[in-house]
Coordinates of C-alpha atoms in Angstrom, one line a residue:
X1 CA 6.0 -7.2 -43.0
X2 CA 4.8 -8.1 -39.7
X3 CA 1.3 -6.6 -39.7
X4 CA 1.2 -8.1 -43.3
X5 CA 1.7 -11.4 -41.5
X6 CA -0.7 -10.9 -38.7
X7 CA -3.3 -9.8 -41.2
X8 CA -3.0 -13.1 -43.2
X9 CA -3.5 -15.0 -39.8
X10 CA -6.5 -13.1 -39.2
X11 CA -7.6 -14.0 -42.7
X12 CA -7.1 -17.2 -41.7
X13 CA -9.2 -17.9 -39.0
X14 CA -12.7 -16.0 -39.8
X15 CA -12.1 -18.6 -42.9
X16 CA -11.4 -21.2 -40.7
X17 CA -14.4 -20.2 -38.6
X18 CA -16.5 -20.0 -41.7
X19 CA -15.8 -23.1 -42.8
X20 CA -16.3 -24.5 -39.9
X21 CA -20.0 -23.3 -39.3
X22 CA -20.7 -24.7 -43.2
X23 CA -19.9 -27.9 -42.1
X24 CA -21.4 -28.2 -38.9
X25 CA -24.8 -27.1 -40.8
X26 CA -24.2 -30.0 -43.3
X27 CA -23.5 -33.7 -42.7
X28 CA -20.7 -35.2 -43.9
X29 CA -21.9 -35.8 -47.9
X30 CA -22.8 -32.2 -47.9
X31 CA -26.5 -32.5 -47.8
X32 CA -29.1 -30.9 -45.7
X33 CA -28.8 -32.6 -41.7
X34 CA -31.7 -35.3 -41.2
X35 CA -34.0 -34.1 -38.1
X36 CA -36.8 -34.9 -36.5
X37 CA -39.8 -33.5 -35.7
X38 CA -43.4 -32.8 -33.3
X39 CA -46.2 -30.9 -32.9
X40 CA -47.2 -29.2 -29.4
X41 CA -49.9 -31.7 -28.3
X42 CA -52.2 -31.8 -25.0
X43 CA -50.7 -33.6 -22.8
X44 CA -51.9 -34.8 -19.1
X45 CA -48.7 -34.1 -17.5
X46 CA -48.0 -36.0 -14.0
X47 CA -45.5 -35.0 -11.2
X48 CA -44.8 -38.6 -9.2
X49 CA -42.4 -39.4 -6.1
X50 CA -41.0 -42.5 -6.1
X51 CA -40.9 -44.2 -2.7
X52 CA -39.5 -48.1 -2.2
X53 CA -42.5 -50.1 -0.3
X54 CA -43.2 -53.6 0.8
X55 CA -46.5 -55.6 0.5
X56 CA -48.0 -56.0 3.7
X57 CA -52.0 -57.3 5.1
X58 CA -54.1 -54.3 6.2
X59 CA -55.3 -56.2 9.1
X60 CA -53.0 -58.4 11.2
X61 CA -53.4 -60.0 14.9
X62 CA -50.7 -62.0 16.9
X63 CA -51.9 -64.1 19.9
X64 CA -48.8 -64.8 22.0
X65 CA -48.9 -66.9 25.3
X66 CA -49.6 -65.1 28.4
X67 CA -48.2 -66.6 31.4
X68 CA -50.0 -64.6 33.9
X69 CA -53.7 -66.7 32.3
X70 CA -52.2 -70.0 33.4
X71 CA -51.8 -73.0 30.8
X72 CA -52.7 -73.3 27.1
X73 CA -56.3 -75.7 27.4
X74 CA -57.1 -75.8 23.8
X75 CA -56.9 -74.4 20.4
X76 CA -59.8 -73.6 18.6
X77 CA -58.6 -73.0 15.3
X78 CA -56.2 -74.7 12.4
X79 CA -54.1 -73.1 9.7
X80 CA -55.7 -72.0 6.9
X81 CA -59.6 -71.5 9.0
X82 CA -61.9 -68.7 8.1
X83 CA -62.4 -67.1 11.3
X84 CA -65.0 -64.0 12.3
X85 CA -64.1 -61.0 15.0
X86 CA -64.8 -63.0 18.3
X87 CA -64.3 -66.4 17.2
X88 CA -62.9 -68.3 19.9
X89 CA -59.1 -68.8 19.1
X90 CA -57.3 -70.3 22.2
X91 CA -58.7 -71.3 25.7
X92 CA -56.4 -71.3 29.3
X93 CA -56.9 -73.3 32.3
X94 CA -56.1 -71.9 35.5
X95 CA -55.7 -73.4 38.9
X96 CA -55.1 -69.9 40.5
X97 CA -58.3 -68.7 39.2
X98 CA -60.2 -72.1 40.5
X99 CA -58.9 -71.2 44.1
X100 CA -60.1 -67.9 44.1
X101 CA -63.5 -68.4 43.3
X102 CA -64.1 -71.0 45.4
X103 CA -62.5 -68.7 47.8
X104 CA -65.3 -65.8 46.7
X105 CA -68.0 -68.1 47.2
X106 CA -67.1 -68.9 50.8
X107 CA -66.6 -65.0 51.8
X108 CA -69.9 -64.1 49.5
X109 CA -71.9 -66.9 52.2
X110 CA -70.2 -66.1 55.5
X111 CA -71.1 -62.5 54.4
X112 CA -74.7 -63.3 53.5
X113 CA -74.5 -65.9 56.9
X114 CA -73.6 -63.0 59.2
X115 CA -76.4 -60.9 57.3
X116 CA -78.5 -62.9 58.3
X117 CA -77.7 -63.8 62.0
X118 CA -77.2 -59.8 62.7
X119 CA -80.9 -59.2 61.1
X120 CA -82.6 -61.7 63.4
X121 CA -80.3 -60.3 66.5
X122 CA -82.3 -57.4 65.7
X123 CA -85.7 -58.3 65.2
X124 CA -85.5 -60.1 68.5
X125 CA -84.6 -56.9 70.5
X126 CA -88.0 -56.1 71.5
X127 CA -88.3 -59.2 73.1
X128 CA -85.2 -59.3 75.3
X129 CA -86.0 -55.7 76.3
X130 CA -89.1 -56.8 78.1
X131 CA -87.3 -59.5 79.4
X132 CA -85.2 -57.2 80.7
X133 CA -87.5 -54.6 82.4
X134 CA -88.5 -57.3 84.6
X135 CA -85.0 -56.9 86.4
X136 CA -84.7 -53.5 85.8
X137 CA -86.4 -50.1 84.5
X138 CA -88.2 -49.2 81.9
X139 CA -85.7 -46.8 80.7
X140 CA -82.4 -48.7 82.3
X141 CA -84.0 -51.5 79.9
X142 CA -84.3 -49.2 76.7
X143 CA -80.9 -47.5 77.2
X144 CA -79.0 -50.9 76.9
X145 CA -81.0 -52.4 74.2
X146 CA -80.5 -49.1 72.3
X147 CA -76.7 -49.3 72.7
X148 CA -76.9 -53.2 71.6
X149 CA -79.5 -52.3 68.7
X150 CA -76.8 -49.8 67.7
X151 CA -73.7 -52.3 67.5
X152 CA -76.2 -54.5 65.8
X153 CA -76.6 -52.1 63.2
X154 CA -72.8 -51.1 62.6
X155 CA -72.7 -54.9 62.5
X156 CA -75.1 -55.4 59.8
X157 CA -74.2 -52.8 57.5
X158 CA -70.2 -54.0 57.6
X159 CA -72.0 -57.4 56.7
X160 CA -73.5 -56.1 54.1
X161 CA -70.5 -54.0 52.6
X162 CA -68.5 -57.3 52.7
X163 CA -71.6 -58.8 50.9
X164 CA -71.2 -56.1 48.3
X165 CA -66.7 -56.0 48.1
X166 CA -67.6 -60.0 47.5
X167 CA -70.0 -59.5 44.7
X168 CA -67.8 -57.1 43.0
X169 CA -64.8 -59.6 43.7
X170 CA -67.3 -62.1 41.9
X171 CA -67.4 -59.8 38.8
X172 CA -63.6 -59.5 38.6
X173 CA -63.2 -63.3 38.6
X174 CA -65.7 -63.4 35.7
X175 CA -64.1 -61.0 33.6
X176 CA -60.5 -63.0 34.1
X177 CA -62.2 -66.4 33.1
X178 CA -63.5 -64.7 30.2
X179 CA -59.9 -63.2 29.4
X180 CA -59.2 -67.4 29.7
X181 CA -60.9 -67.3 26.1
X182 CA -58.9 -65.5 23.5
X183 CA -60.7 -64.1 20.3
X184 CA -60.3 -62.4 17.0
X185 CA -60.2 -59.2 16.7
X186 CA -61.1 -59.0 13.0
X187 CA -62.4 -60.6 10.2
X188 CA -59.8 -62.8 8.6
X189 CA -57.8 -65.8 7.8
X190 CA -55.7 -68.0 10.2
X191 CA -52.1 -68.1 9.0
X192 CA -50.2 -69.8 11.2
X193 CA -50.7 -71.5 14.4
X194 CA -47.7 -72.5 16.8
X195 CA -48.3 -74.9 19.5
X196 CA -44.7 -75.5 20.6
X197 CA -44.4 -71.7 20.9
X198 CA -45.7 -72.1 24.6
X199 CA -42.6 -73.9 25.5
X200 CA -40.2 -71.2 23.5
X201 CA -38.0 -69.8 25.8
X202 CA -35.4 -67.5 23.7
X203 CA -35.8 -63.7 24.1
X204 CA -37.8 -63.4 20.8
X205 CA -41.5 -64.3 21.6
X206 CA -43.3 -66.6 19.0
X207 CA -46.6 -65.6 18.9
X208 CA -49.1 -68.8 19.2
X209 CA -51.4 -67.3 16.6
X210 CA -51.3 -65.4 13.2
X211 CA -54.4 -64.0 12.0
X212 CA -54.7 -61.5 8.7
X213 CA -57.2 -60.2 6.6
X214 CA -56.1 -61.7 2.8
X215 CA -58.5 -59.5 1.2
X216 CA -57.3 -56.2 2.1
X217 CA -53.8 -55.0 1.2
X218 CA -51.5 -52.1 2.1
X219 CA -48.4 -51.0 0.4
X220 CA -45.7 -49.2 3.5
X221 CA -42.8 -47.0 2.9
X222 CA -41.0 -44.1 4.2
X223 CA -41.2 -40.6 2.6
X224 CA -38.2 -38.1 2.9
X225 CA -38.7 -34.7 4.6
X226 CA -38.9 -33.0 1.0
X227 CA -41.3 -35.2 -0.3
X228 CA -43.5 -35.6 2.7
X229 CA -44.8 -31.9 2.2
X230 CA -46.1 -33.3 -1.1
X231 CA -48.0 -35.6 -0.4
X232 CA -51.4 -36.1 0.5
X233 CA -54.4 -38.5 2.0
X234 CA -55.9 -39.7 -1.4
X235 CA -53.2 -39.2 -3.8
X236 CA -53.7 -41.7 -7.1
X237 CA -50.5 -44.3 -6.6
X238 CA -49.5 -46.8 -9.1
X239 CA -47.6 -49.9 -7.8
X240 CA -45.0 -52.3 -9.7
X241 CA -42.8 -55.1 -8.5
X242 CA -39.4 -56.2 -9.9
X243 CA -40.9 -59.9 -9.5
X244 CA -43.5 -59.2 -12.4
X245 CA -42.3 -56.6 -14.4
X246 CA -45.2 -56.1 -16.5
X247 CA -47.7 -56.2 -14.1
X248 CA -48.8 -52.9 -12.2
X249 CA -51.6 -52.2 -9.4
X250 CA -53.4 -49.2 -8.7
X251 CA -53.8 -47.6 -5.4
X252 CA -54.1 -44.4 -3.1
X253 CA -52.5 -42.9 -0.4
X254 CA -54.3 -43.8 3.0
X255 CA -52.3 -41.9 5.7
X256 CA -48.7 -39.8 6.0
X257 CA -47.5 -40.1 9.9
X258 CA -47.1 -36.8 11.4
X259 CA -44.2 -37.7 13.2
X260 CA -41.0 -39.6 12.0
X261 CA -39.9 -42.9 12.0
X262 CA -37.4 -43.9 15.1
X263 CA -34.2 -43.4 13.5
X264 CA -31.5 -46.8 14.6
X265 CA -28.8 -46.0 16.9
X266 CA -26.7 -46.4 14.0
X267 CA -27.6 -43.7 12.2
X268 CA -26.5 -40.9 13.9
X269 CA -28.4 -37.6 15.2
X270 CA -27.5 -35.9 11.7
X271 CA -29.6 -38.6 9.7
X272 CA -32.3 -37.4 7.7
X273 CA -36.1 -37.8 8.9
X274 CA -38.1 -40.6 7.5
X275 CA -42.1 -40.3 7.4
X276 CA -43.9 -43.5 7.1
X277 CA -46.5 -43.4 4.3
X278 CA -49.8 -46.5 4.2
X279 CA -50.9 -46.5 0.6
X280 CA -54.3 -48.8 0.2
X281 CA -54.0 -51.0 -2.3
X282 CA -57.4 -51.2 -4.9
X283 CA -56.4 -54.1 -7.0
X284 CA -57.7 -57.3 -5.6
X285 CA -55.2 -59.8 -8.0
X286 CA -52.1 -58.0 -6.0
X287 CA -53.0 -61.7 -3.8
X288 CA -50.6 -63.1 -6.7
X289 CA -47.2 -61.5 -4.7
X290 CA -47.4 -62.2 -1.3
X291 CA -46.5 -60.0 2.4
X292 CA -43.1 -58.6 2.4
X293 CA -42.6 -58.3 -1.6
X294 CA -40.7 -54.8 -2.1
X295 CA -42.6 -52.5 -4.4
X296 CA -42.2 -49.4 -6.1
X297 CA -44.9 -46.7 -5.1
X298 CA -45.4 -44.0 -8.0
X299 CA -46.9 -40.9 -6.2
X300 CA -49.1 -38.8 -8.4
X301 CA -48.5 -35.2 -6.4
X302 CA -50.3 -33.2 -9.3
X303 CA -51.8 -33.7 -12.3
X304 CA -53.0 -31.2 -15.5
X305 CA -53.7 -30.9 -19.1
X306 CA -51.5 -28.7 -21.1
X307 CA -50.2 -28.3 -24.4
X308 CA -46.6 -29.8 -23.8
X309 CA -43.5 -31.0 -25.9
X310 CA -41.4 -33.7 -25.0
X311 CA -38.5 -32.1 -22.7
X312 CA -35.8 -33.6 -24.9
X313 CA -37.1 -30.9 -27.8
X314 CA -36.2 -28.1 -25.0
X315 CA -32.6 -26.3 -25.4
X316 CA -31.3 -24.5 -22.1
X317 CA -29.2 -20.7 -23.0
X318 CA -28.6 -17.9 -20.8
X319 CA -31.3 -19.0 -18.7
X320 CA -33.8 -19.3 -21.5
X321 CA -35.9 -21.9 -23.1
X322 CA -35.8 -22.2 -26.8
X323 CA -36.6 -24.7 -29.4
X324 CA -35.7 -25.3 -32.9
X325 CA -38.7 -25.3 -35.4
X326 CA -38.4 -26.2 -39.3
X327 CA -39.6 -23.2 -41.4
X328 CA -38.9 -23.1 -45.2
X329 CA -36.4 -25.9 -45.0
X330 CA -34.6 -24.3 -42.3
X331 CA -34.0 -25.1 -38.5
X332 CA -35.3 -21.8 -36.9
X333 CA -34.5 -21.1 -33.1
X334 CA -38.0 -19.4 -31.6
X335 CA -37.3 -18.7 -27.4
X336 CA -40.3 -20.3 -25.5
X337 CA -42.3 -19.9 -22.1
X338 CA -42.6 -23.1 -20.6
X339 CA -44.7 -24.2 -17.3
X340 CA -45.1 -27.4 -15.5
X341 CA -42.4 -30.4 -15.9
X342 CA -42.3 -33.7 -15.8
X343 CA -39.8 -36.6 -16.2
X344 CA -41.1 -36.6 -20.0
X345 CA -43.0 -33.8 -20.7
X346 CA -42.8 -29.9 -20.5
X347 CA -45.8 -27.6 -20.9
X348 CA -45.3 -24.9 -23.5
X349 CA -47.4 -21.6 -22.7
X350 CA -46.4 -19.6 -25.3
X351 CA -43.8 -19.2 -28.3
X352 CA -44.7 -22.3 -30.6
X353 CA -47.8 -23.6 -31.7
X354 CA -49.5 -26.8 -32.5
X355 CA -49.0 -26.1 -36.4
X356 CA -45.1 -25.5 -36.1
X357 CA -42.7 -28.7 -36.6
X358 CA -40.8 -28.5 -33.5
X359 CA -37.1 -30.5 -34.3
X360 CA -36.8 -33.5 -31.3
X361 CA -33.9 -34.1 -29.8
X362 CA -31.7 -30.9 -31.4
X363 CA -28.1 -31.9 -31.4
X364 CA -25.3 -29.3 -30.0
X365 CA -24.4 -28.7 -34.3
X366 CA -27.3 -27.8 -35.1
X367 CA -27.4 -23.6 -35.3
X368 CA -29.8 -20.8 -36.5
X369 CA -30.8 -21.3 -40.2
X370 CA -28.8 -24.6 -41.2
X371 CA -30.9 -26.6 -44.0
X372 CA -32.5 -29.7 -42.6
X373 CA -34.2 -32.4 -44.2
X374 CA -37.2 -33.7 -42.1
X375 CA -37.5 -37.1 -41.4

């Protein structure tokens, strides 16, 4: 009675299971399931990092006031001036550097004064030696004037080293009134000029002077250890901005630091290195954001053309690859060897082929030989 029971229950199930299969291969009015499908296509398949990254000029130069120079004279320049590398920017005055030339000039002509006195000391020796060898010998007479001409000489060539220590202290003064005279280091347009910041006396210097070159752009950002070892001098980039949505620039990378960023006190000694990346920007109409807009940086790390499906088409089992493929009316599962994978796209090296209708997007119901209806 019992195994006649247990029997029946068996019965039961495999029916159960049976049924269940039928109508997981049909929807729910019984016909064939609606699917889907693609073709293997060529496909230039990308691998990108993304990297956060904030608008900034390639070329930038502060001018901050420098005590040590003296006083602010004049300003040479205005907001908004086109100014060349060694365009005069800001002139000092300095009372300090008045006094010590004038102080260099005196020295420079006592030195030149004593040169002078010592030399004709010495061309008159051979006079006072004959005046002397009327009081004494010939010899008595040379011995002394030799000793004199001798002192005369050590004379002469100190006044001629002072001459020389003055005429390089000359050069020195020259070179700190041209430091007076402040230029530009580059090619560019004045941004900002700050006259009061000679009187600022917080702890966070204002510079006096903002110069940057509008027509050159670079995008910064900071790469993580992993992707650093990706990426490369000369990389294609593509750049977007939440501000204009539809918009996107084109760009490359111009240089990965070798070391890593200084990591804030805050963080720790276990926080993860940073790299900073420059990407030059090639699109000139990125002038329509301005410095210190956040970016996205696309990354292309590699790129190739393969025959590829879209990765949605792909169905992961026991470590294998397959894909569903309609053949006679039928879903048919075929096992694939895929390649290279991107956010969108997987390449397909062997298994289907461009002539096979590959089912997208396979649902979890769909099984081995259930009727489909293609789409």
């Amino acid at each position: 009675m019992k195994k006649g029971i247990i029997i029946t229950a068996v019965t039961v199930i495999i029916v159960a299971v049976i049924g269940v299969n039928i109508y997981l291969t049909r929807n729910v009015s019984g016909k064939a399931i609606n699917v889907q499908v693609t073709n293997v296509k060529e496909k230039k398949l990308r691998n990108t990092v993304m990297v956060p990254g904030t608008l900034k000029l390639a070329d930038e130069q502060y001018v901050y006031f420098d005590a040590e120079k003296g006083e602010v004279e004049r300003f040479h320049v205005t907001e908004g001036s086109r100014v060349q590398q060694g365009t005069s920017l800001v002139t000092y005055e300095s009372d300090a550097l008045d006094l010590e030339q004038e102080q260099n000039k005196l020295e420079k002509k006592s030195s030149q004064l004593q040169i002078d006195s010592v030399s004709k000391q010495i061309s008159n020796l051979n006079k006072k030696q004959k005046e002397i060898e009327k009081e004494m010998s010939k010899q008595e007479a040379k011995d002394q004037i030799d000793t004199e001409r001798t002192q005369l000489n050590l004379d002469l060539e100190k006044a001629k080293i002072d001459l020389e220590r003055n005429k390089l202290e000359a050069q020195s003064i020259a070179k700190k009134e041209r430091n007076l005279d402040v230029t530009s280091n580059i090619n560019g347009t004045v941004l900002e000029v700050d006259k009061e910041a000679v009187n600022n006396t917080s702890d966070v210097q204002k510079p006096l002077i903002h110069i940057g070159n509008t027509d050159e752009y670079l995008a910064t950002g900071v790469l993580s250890e992993y992707d650093a070892l990706k990426i490369k001098t000369g990389q294609a980039v593509k750049i977007t901005s939440d501000v204009l949505p539809d918009k996107e620039w084109s760009g490359s990378v111009k240089q990965i630091d070798y070391l890593p960023q200084q990591a804030s006190a805050e963080a720790g000694n276990d926080a993860a290195n940073q790299y900073p990346v420059e990407v030059k920007v090639d699109d000139q109409d990125i002038t329509m954001i301005k410095p210190g807009f956040k970016l996205l940086l696309e990354i292309e790390t590699s790129s190739k053309e393969a025959n590829a499906l879209p990765t949605k088409t792909i169905i992961n089992k026991d470590d294998k690859k397959y894909v569903y493929v309609v053949k006679d009316g039928k879903a048919v599962r075929r096992k694939v060897k895929v390649g290279e994978t991107t956010n969108k796209f997987i390449e397909i090296k062997s298994g289907v082929s461009s002539k096979d209708k590959v089912i997208t997007n396979p649902s979890e119901n769909l099984t081995n030989g259930a009727e489909v209806n293609v789409q």
